[in-house]
């Protein structure tokens, strides 16, 4: 997970911590390397620019240079700014005052939406919640069946209308059923497409109107880097999402999406997917990810 970036940063930090005293030139050189490694990690260039400027502001002052351990201080500044870049505070899921809390998942095909629906249900079950899954992906032929199989494996009810092409009807009936069953969470797996198109957005808006979600979570594939960021930007402009689920972070050595999304889209990452198994889900803690990548 973000191994390339982690290794680069570790090298830069080792070098700068090795210097007892630091000159402005040392810091400038280190900043240049930080900048390069972020660009190599496919982080959005504007985000990199702002990031570097912030660190520069905080680290070239007298305080750092004359401090007891300037290298260490520089490392701490970068560390703190990385946490900020990832969203700062830990994300939370909103809870409805009256259950069920409605969570609507959106995203492009293959991002890991259906898998995440089941992961989230399992995650909630462990917290003694009663999730209910609604499969409304009427475009990907296998999606509904896939959700049913996953639901069975975690002993969670799944509502779908097989053969139906009417996602709005599925969602309406599914929500009624979730209420009937006294579910505490109703998780809606909506359709994805290979690309964003008007019909998809229209359908999602219609679903949103009916189910009135507390949370619209956009599922994006971390391995697609800046594409994931652009997808998130577009979805957010149309749907006003509440947060992002970043899947396949286990296979992402670079980290461009993870480090750009909050700054570009303005919405926090709430969950990460770290593998194909249903337990491979984590609530997103920026500080934990940073300490994981910085070793
Ligand atoms: P959907 O089209 O968005 O519903 O995508 P799926 O849920 O079917 O997932 C597409 C593929 O990505 C499947 O092979 C999943 O096993 C895989 N996948 C989903 N999440 C993760 C993850 O966090 N890590 C890894 N390595 N694979 C994942």
CSV table of C-alpha atoms and ligand atoms in Angstrom, one decimal:
chain,number,residue,atom,x,y,z
A,1,UNK,CA,0.0,0.0,0.0
A,2,UNK,CA,1.6,3.2,-1.2
A,3,UNK,CA,4.9,1.5,-1.0
A,4,UNK,CA,6.7,3.5,-3.7
A,5,UNK,CA,5.8,6.8,-2.1
A,6,UNK,CA,6.6,5.4,1.4
A,7,UNK,CA,10.1,4.3,0.4
A,8,UNK,CA,10.8,7.6,-1.3
A,9,UNK,CA,9.8,9.6,1.8
A,10,UNK,CA,11.7,7.3,4.1
A,11,UNK,CA,14.8,8.0,2.1
A,12,UNK,CA,14.3,11.7,2.2
A,13,UNK,CA,13.6,11.7,5.9
A,14,UNK,CA,16.7,9.6,6.7
A,15,UNK,CA,18.9,12.0,4.8
A,16,UNK,CA,17.5,15.1,6.5
A,17,UNK,CA,17.5,13.6,9.9
A,18,UNK,CA,21.1,12.6,9.5
A,19,UNK,CA,22.1,16.3,9.4
A,20,UNK,CA,22.7,17.7,12.8
A,21,UNK,CA,22.3,21.3,11.6
A,22,UNK,CA,20.3,22.3,8.6
A,23,UNK,CA,20.8,25.1,6.2
A,24,UNK,CA,18.1,26.6,4.1
A,25,UNK,CA,19.6,24.8,1.2
A,26,UNK,CA,19.1,21.4,2.9
A,27,UNK,CA,15.5,22.1,3.4
A,28,UNK,CA,15.1,23.4,-0.2
A,29,UNK,CA,16.7,20.2,-1.5
A,30,UNK,CA,14.5,18.0,0.7
A,31,UNK,CA,11.4,19.9,-0.5
A,32,UNK,CA,12.4,19.4,-4.1
A,33,UNK,CA,12.6,15.7,-3.5
A,34,UNK,CA,9.3,15.6,-1.7
A,35,UNK,CA,7.7,17.5,-4.6
A,36,UNK,CA,9.2,15.0,-7.1
A,37,UNK,CA,8.1,12.0,-5.2
A,38,UNK,CA,4.5,13.3,-5.0
A,39,UNK,CA,4.4,14.0,-8.7
A,40,UNK,CA,5.8,10.6,-9.4
A,41,UNK,CA,3.0,9.2,-7.2
A,42,UNK,CA,0.5,10.8,-9.6
A,43,UNK,CA,-0.7,13.4,-7.1
A,44,UNK,CA,-2.6,16.3,-8.8
A,45,UNK,CA,0.0,19.0,-9.6
A,46,UNK,CA,-2.0,21.8,-8.1
A,47,UNK,CA,-2.3,19.8,-4.9
A,48,UNK,CA,1.4,19.2,-4.9
A,49,UNK,CA,2.1,22.9,-5.4
A,50,UNK,CA,0.0,23.9,-2.4
A,51,UNK,CA,1.4,21.2,-0.3
A,52,UNK,CA,5.0,22.2,-0.9
A,53,UNK,CA,4.2,25.9,-0.3
A,54,UNK,CA,2.6,25.1,3.1
A,55,UNK,CA,5.7,23.1,4.1
A,56,UNK,CA,8.0,25.7,2.8
A,57,UNK,CA,6.2,28.4,4.9
A,58,UNK,CA,6.4,26.3,8.0
A,59,UNK,CA,9.9,25.0,7.6
A,60,UNK,CA,12.2,27.7,6.3
A,61,UNK,CA,11.6,30.0,9.2
A,62,UNK,CA,14.1,30.6,11.9
A,63,UNK,CA,12.2,28.4,14.4
A,64,UNK,CA,13.0,25.2,12.5
A,65,UNK,CA,16.5,26.0,11.5
A,66,UNK,CA,17.5,27.1,15.0
A,67,UNK,CA,15.6,24.4,16.8
A,68,UNK,CA,17.2,21.6,18.7
A,69,UNK,CA,16.5,19.0,16.1
A,70,UNK,CA,15.7,20.6,12.8
A,71,UNK,CA,15.6,17.4,10.8
A,72,UNK,CA,13.1,15.9,13.1
A,73,UNK,CA,11.0,19.0,13.0
A,74,UNK,CA,11.0,19.0,9.2
A,75,UNK,CA,9.8,15.4,9.2
A,76,UNK,CA,7.0,16.3,11.6
A,77,UNK,CA,5.8,19.2,9.5
A,78,UNK,CA,5.6,16.9,6.4
A,79,UNK,CA,3.9,14.2,8.5
A,80,UNK,CA,1.3,16.6,9.8
A,81,UNK,CA,0.6,18.1,6.4
A,82,UNK,CA,0.2,14.7,4.8
A,83,UNK,CA,-2.4,13.9,7.4
A,84,UNK,CA,-4.1,17.2,6.6
A,85,UNK,CA,-4.0,16.3,2.9
A,86,UNK,CA,-5.7,13.1,3.5
A,87,UNK,CA,-8.6,14.8,5.3
A,88,UNK,CA,-7.3,15.5,8.7
A,89,UNK,CA,-9.9,14.1,11.0
A,90,UNK,CA,-11.2,10.6,11.1
A,91,UNK,CA,-14.3,10.0,9.0
A,92,UNK,CA,-17.6,8.9,10.5
A,93,UNK,CA,-20.8,7.5,9.1
A,94,UNK,CA,-23.9,9.6,9.8
A,95,UNK,CA,-26.6,7.8,11.6
A,96,UNK,CA,-30.3,8.5,11.0
A,97,UNK,CA,-32.3,9.7,14.0
A,98,UNK,CA,-34.9,7.1,13.1
A,99,UNK,CA,-33.6,3.9,11.6
A,100,UNK,CA,-32.8,2.7,9.0
A,101,UNK,CA,-29.8,4.9,8.1
A,102,UNK,CA,-29.9,4.9,4.3
A,103,UNK,CA,-26.6,4.6,2.5
A,104,UNK,CA,-26.5,4.9,-1.2
A,105,UNK,CA,-23.5,3.6,-3.1
A,106,UNK,CA,-22.5,5.0,-6.5
A,107,UNK,CA,-19.6,4.5,-8.8
A,108,UNK,CA,-18.4,3.2,-12.1
A,109,UNK,CA,-18.5,-0.5,-13.0
A,110,UNK,CA,-15.6,-2.4,-11.6
A,111,UNK,CA,-14.8,0.0,-8.9
A,112,UNK,CA,-15.8,-2.5,-6.3
A,113,UNK,CA,-19.2,-1.2,-5.4
A,114,UNK,CA,-21.0,-4.5,-4.9
A,115,UNK,CA,-18.1,-6.0,-3.0
A,116,UNK,CA,-18.1,-2.9,-0.8
A,117,UNK,CA,-21.8,-3.1,-0.1
A,118,UNK,CA,-21.2,-6.6,1.4
A,119,UNK,CA,-18.1,-5.5,3.2
A,120,UNK,CA,-20.0,-2.6,4.8
A,121,UNK,CA,-22.8,-4.9,5.8
A,122,UNK,CA,-20.4,-7.2,7.5
A,123,UNK,CA,-18.6,-4.3,9.1
A,124,UNK,CA,-21.9,-3.1,10.5
A,125,UNK,CA,-23.0,-6.5,11.7
A,126,UNK,CA,-19.9,-6.7,13.8
A,127,UNK,CA,-21.0,-3.5,15.5
A,128,UNK,CA,-24.3,-5.2,16.3
A,129,UNK,CA,-26.2,-3.3,13.6
A,130,UNK,CA,-28.8,-4.9,11.4
A,131,UNK,CA,-27.9,-4.1,7.8
A,132,UNK,CA,-30.2,-4.7,4.8
A,133,UNK,CA,-28.9,-4.8,1.3
A,134,UNK,CA,-30.7,-3.6,-1.8
A,135,UNK,CA,-29.4,-4.6,-5.2
A,136,UNK,CA,-30.4,-2.0,-7.7
A,137,UNK,CA,-27.6,-2.5,-10.3
A,138,UNK,CA,-29.9,-3.2,-13.2
A,139,UNK,CA,-27.2,-2.9,-15.8
A,140,UNK,CA,-24.4,-5.3,-14.9
A,141,UNK,CA,-26.1,-8.7,-15.5
A,142,UNK,CA,-24.3,-10.5,-12.7
A,143,UNK,CA,-24.4,-7.8,-10.1
A,144,UNK,CA,-27.7,-8.7,-8.4
A,145,UNK,CA,-26.8,-12.4,-8.2
A,146,UNK,CA,-23.3,-11.4,-6.9
A,147,UNK,CA,-24.9,-9.4,-4.1
A,148,UNK,CA,-27.3,-12.2,-3.2
A,149,UNK,CA,-24.4,-14.7,-2.9
A,150,UNK,CA,-22.4,-12.2,-0.8
A,151,UNK,CA,-25.4,-11.4,1.4
A,152,UNK,CA,-25.9,-15.1,2.0
A,153,UNK,CA,-22.3,-15.6,3.0
A,154,UNK,CA,-22.6,-13.0,5.7
A,155,UNK,CA,-26.1,-13.9,6.7
A,156,UNK,CA,-27.6,-10.5,5.6
A,157,UNK,CA,-30.9,-10.2,3.8
A,158,UNK,CA,-30.7,-8.9,0.2
A,159,UNK,CA,-33.6,-7.4,-1.7
A,160,UNK,CA,-33.7,-7.4,-5.5
A,161,UNK,CA,-36.2,-7.9,-8.2
A,162,UNK,CA,-34.6,-10.3,-10.6
A,163,UNK,CA,-34.9,-9.4,-14.3
A,164,UNK,CA,-36.2,-5.9,-13.4
A,165,UNK,CA,-34.7,-2.9,-15.2
A,166,UNK,CA,-36.5,-0.4,-13.0
A,167,UNK,CA,-33.9,0.7,-10.4
A,168,UNK,CA,-36.3,3.2,-8.9
A,169,UNK,CA,-38.9,0.5,-8.2
A,170,UNK,CA,-36.4,-1.8,-6.7
A,171,UNK,CA,-35.2,1.0,-4.4
A,172,UNK,CA,-38.7,2.0,-3.4
A,173,UNK,CA,-39.7,-1.5,-2.5
A,174,UNK,CA,-36.4,-2.3,-1.0
A,175,UNK,CA,-36.6,0.6,1.4
A,176,UNK,CA,-40.1,-0.4,2.5
A,177,UNK,CA,-38.9,-3.9,3.1
A,178,UNK,CA,-35.9,-2.8,5.1
A,179,UNK,CA,-38.2,-0.8,7.3
A,180,UNK,CA,-40.5,-3.7,7.7
A,181,UNK,CA,-37.6,-5.9,8.8
A,182,UNK,CA,-36.5,-3.2,11.3
A,183,UNK,CA,-33.1,-2.9,9.7
A,184,UNK,CA,-30.8,-0.3,11.2
A,185,UNK,CA,-29.0,0.3,7.9
A,186,UNK,CA,-30.3,0.1,4.4
A,187,UNK,CA,-27.4,-0.2,1.9
A,188,UNK,CA,-28.2,0.5,-1.8
A,189,UNK,CA,-26.0,-0.9,-4.5
A,190,UNK,CA,-26.8,1.2,-7.6
A,191,UNK,CA,-25.8,0.7,-11.2
A,192,UNK,CA,-22.5,1.7,-12.6
A,193,UNK,CA,-21.4,2.3,-16.1
A,194,UNK,CA,-18.1,2.1,-17.8
A,195,UNK,CA,-18.2,5.9,-18.2
A,196,UNK,CA,-20.2,8.7,-16.6
A,197,UNK,CA,-23.2,9.4,-18.7
A,198,UNK,CA,-26.4,11.5,-18.4
A,199,UNK,CA,-28.7,8.5,-18.0
A,200,UNK,CA,-26.7,7.1,-15.1
A,201,UNK,CA,-26.7,10.5,-13.3
A,202,UNK,CA,-30.4,10.9,-14.0
A,203,UNK,CA,-31.1,7.5,-12.5
A,204,UNK,CA,-29.0,8.2,-9.5
A,205,UNK,CA,-30.8,11.5,-8.9
A,206,UNK,CA,-34.1,9.7,-9.1
A,207,UNK,CA,-33.0,7.1,-6.6
A,208,UNK,CA,-31.7,9.7,-4.3
A,209,UNK,CA,-35.0,11.6,-4.4
A,210,UNK,CA,-36.9,8.4,-3.3
A,211,UNK,CA,-34.6,6.9,-0.7
A,212,UNK,CA,-33.3,10.2,0.8
A,213,UNK,CA,-29.9,8.9,1.9
A,214,UNK,CA,-28.1,10.0,5.0
A,215,UNK,CA,-24.9,9.1,3.1
A,216,UNK,CA,-24.1,9.0,-0.6
A,217,UNK,CA,-20.8,7.2,-0.8
A,218,UNK,CA,-18.9,7.2,-4.1
A,219,UNK,CA,-16.8,4.1,-4.6
A,220,UNK,CA,-13.7,4.6,-6.7
A,221,UNK,CA,-10.7,2.4,-7.6
A,222,UNK,CA,-7.5,3.8,-6.1
A,223,UNK,CA,-5.4,2.1,-8.7
A,224,UNK,CA,-6.9,4.4,-11.4
A,225,UNK,CA,-5.1,7.4,-9.9
A,226,UNK,CA,-6.2,10.7,-11.3
A,227,UNK,CA,-9.1,9.1,-13.2
A,228,UNK,CA,-10.6,8.2,-9.8
A,229,UNK,CA,-10.2,11.9,-8.8
A,230,UNK,CA,-11.9,13.1,-12.0
A,231,UNK,CA,-14.7,10.6,-11.6
A,232,UNK,CA,-15.2,11.8,-8.0
A,233,UNK,CA,-15.3,15.4,-9.1
A,234,UNK,CA,-18.0,14.8,-11.7
A,235,UNK,CA,-20.1,12.7,-9.4
A,236,UNK,CA,-19.8,15.3,-6.7
A,237,UNK,CA,-20.9,18.1,-9.0
A,238,UNK,CA,-24.0,16.2,-9.9
A,239,UNK,CA,-24.9,14.3,-6.8
A,240,UNK,CA,-23.2,16.2,-4.0
A,241,UNK,CA,-21.7,13.1,-2.4
A,242,UNK,CA,-21.0,12.8,1.3
A,243,UNK,CA,-17.8,10.8,1.1
A,244,UNK,CA,-15.6,8.5,-0.9
A,245,UNK,CA,-14.8,4.8,-0.6
A,246,UNK,CA,-11.3,4.2,-2.0
A,247,UNK,CA,-11.1,0.5,-3.0
A,248,UNK,CA,-8.0,-1.6,-4.0
A,249,UNK,CA,-5.6,0.5,-1.9
A,250,UNK,CA,-3.9,-2.8,-1.3
A,251,UNK,CA,-2.7,-2.8,-4.9
A,252,UNK,CA,-1.9,0.9,-5.1
A,253,UNK,CA,1.8,1.5,-4.8
A,254,UNK,CA,1.6,5.2,-5.8
A,255,UNK,CA,-1.2,6.8,-3.9
A,256,UNK,CA,-2.1,9.6,-6.3
A,257,UNK,CA,-5.9,9.2,-5.8
A,258,UNK,CA,-5.7,8.9,-2.0
A,259,UNK,CA,-3.6,12.0,-1.7
A,260,UNK,CA,-5.5,14.2,-4.2
A,261,UNK,CA,-9.2,13.4,-3.7
A,262,UNK,CA,-9.9,15.4,-0.5
A,263,UNK,CA,-8.1,18.5,-1.8
A,264,UNK,CA,-9.6,18.4,-5.3
A,265,UNK,CA,-13.2,17.2,-4.5
A,266,UNK,CA,-13.6,18.6,-1.0
A,267,UNK,CA,-15.2,15.4,0.3
A,268,UNK,CA,-13.5,13.0,2.7
A,269,UNK,CA,-12.5,9.4,2.2
A,270,UNK,CA,-14.6,7.5,4.6
A,271,UNK,CA,-13.6,3.9,4.0
A,272,UNK,CA,-10.8,2.1,2.3
A,273,UNK,CA,-10.9,-1.3,0.6
A,274,UNK,CA,-7.7,-3.2,1.3
A,275,UNK,CA,-8.3,-6.6,-0.4
A,276,UNK,CA,-10.9,-8.8,-2.0
A,277,UNK,CA,-12.1,-10.5,1.1
A,278,UNK,CA,-15.2,-9.2,2.9
A,279,UNK,CA,-13.1,-8.4,6.0
A,280,UNK,CA,-10.8,-6.2,4.0
A,281,UNK,CA,-12.5,-2.9,4.8
A,282,UNK,CA,-11.3,-0.1,7.2
A,283,UNK,CA,-12.8,3.1,8.4
A,284,UNK,CA,-10.4,5.7,7.1
A,285,UNK,CA,-8.0,7.2,9.6
A,286,UNK,CA,-5.6,9.6,7.8
A,287,UNK,CA,-3.0,9.5,10.6
A,288,UNK,CA,-2.9,5.7,10.5
A,289,UNK,CA,-2.3,5.7,6.8
A,290,UNK,CA,0.5,8.2,7.1
A,291,UNK,CA,2.3,6.3,9.8
A,292,UNK,CA,1.8,3.1,7.7
A,293,UNK,CA,3.4,4.7,4.6
A,294,UNK,CA,6.1,6.5,6.5
A,295,UNK,CA,7.0,3.4,8.5
B,1,LIG,P1,-18.6,-3.2,-9.1
B,1,LIG,O1,-18.8,-3.4,-10.6
B,1,LIG,O2,-18.2,-1.8,-8.8
B,1,LIG,O3,-19.8,-3.7,-8.3
B,1,LIG,O4,-17.3,-4.1,-8.7
B,1,LIG,P2,-17.1,-5.4,-7.9
B,1,LIG,O5,-17.6,-5.3,-6.5
B,1,LIG,O6,-17.7,-6.5,-8.7
B,1,LIG,O7,-15.5,-5.5,-7.8
B,1,LIG,C1,-14.7,-5.6,-9.0
B,1,LIG,C2,-13.5,-6.4,-8.7
B,1,LIG,O8,-12.7,-5.7,-7.8
B,1,LIG,C3,-13.8,-7.8,-8.0
B,1,LIG,O9,-12.9,-8.7,-8.6
B,1,LIG,C4,-13.4,-7.5,-6.6
B,1,LIG,O10,-13.0,-8.7,-5.9
B,1,LIG,C5,-12.3,-6.5,-6.7
B,1,LIG,N1,-12.2,-5.7,-5.5
B,1,LIG,C6,-13.1,-4.9,-4.9
B,1,LIG,N2,-12.6,-4.3,-3.8
B,1,LIG,C7,-11.3,-4.6,-3.7
B,1,LIG,C8,-10.2,-4.2,-2.8
B,1,LIG,O11,-10.3,-3.4,-1.9
B,1,LIG,N3,-9.0,-4.8,-3.1
B,1,LIG,C9,-8.8,-5.6,-4.1
B,1,LIG,N4,-7.6,-6.1,-4.3
B,1,LIG,N5,-9.8,-6.0,-5.0
B,1,LIG,C10,-11.0,-5.5,-4.8
